[in-house]
Short mmCIF file of C-alpha atoms in Angstrom, two decimals:
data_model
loop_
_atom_site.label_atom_id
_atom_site.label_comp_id
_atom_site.label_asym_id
_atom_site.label_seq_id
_atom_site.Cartn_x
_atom_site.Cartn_y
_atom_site.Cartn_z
CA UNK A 122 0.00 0.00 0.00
CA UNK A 123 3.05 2.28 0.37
CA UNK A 124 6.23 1.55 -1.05
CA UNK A 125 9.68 3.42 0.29
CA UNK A 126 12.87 3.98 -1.21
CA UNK A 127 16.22 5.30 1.21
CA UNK A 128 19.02 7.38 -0.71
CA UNK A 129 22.00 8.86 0.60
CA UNK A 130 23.75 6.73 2.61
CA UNK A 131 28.29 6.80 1.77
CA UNK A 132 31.29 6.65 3.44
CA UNK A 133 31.63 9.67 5.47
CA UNK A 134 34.83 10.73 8.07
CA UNK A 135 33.77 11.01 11.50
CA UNK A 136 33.09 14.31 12.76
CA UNK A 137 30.94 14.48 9.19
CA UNK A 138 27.43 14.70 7.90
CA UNK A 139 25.16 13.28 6.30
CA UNK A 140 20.97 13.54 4.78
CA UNK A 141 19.77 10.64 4.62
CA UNK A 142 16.13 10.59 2.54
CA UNK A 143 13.47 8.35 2.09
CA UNK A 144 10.46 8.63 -0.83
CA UNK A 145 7.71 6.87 -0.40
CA UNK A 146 4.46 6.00 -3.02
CA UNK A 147 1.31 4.34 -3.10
CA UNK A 148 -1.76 5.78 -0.52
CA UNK A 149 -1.47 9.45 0.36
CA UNK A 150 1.56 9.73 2.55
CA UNK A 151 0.23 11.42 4.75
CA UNK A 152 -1.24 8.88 6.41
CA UNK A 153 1.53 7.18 8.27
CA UNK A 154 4.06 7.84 11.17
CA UNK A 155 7.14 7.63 9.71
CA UNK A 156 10.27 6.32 11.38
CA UNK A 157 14.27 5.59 10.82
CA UNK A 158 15.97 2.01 12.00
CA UNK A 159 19.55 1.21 11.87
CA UNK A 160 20.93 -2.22 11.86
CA UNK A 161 24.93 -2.30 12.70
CA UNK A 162 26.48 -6.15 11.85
CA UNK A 163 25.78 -8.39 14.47
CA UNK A 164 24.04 -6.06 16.10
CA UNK A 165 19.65 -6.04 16.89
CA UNK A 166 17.78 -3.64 14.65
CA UNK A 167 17.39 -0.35 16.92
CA UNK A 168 15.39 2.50 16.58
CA UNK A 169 17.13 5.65 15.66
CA UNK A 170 14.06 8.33 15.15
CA UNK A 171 10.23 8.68 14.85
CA UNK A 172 8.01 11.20 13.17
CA UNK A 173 4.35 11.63 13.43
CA UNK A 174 2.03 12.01 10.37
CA UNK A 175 1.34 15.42 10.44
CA UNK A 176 5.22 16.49 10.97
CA UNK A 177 4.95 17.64 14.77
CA UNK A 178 6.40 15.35 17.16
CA UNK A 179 9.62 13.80 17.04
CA UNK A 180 11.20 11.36 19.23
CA UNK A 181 15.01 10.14 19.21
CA UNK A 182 17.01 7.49 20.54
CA UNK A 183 19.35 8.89 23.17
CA UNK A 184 22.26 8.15 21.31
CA UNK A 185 21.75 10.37 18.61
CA UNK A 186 19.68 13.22 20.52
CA UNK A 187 21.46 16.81 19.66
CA UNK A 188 23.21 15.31 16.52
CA UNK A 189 20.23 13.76 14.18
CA UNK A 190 17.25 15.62 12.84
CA UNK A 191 14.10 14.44 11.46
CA UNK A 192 11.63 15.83 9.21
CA UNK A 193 9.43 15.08 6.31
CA UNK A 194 7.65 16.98 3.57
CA UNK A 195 3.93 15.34 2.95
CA UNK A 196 3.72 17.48 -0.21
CA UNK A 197 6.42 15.91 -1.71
CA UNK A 198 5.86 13.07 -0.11
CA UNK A 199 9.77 12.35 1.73
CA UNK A 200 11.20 12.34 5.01
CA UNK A 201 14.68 12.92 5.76
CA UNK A 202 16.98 12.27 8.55
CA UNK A 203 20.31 15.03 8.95
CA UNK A 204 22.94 13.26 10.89
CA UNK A 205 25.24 15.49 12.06
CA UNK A 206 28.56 14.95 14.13
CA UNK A 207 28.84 10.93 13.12
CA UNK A 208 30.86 8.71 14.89
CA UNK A 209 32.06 5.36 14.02
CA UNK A 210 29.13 3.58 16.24
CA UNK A 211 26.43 5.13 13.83
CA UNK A 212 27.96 2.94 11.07
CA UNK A 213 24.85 0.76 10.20
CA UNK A 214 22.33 -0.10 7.43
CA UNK A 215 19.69 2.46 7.85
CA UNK A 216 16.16 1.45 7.10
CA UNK A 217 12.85 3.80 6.50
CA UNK A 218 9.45 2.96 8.04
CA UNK A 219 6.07 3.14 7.53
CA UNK A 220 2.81 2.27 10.31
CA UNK A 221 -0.38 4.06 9.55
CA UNK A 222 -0.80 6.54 11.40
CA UNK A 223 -2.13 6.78 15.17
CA UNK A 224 0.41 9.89 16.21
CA UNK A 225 2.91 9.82 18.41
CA UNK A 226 2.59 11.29 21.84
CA UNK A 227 2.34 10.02 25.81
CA UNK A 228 -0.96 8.11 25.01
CA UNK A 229 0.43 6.35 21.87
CA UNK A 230 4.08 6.23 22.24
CA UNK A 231 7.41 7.17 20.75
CA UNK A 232 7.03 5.27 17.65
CA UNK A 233 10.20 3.01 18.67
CA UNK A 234 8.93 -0.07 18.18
CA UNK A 235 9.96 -1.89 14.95
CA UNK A 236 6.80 -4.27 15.45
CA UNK A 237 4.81 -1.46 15.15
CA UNK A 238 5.91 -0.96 11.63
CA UNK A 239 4.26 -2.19 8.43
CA UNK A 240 6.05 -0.94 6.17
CA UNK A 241 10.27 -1.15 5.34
CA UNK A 242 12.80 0.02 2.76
CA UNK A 243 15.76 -1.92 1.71
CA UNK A 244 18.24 0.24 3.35
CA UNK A 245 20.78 1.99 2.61
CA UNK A 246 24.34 1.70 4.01
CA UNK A 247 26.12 4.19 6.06
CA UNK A 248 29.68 3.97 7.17
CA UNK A 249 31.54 6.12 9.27
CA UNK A 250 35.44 6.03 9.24
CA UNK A 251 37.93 7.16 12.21
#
């Protein structure tokens, strides 16, 4: 019902930055709570950052509070993620996700739940050298 596509992701120095974007098609995009994942090698998927549908509330993993921004444009239908100050741990597979929306918020959550998602891109790799 949605379909999503990550760009972006390259070898960057740390200390660098990055914009990592993600398109999406298929019902109105507006619809859905959007979210990044990252997936490091041997390593569980974890959430990185969570958007709601109408581009309001945010929510971040504490690992990448003050450094990673996330937005999205429903016109164009994209979100992006700009990861600033990267370090060597952020090297991972980065994934865009899709739920339909129920907003994010005390009463329904952060959004950090991969479960929650219905939706995935293929990823795209980011790797951070020393």
């Amino acid at each position: 019902q949605v379909q999503l596509v990550e760009s972006g992701g390259r070898l960057v120095q740390a200390g660098g930055t990055l914009r990592l974007s993600c398109a999406a098609s298929g019902r109105p995009f507006m619809l859905y709570d959007m979210a990044w994942f990252r997936q490091a090698p041997g390593k569980e998927r974890e959430f990185v950052a969570a958007i709601g549908r109408n581009g309001v509330s945010t929510y971040y993993a504490d690992s990448v509070k003050g450094r990673f921004t996330i937005s999205r444009d429903n016109a164009k239908n994209t979100m992006s993620v700009q990861m600033n100050s990267l370090k060597p741990e952020d090297t991972a597979v980065y994934y865009c996700a899709a739920r339909l929306g129920i907003g994010l918020g005390s009463r329904t959550g952060s959004g950090s739940t991969a479960n929650d998602y219905n939706y995935w891109g293929q990823g795209t790799q980011v790797t951070v050298s020393s």
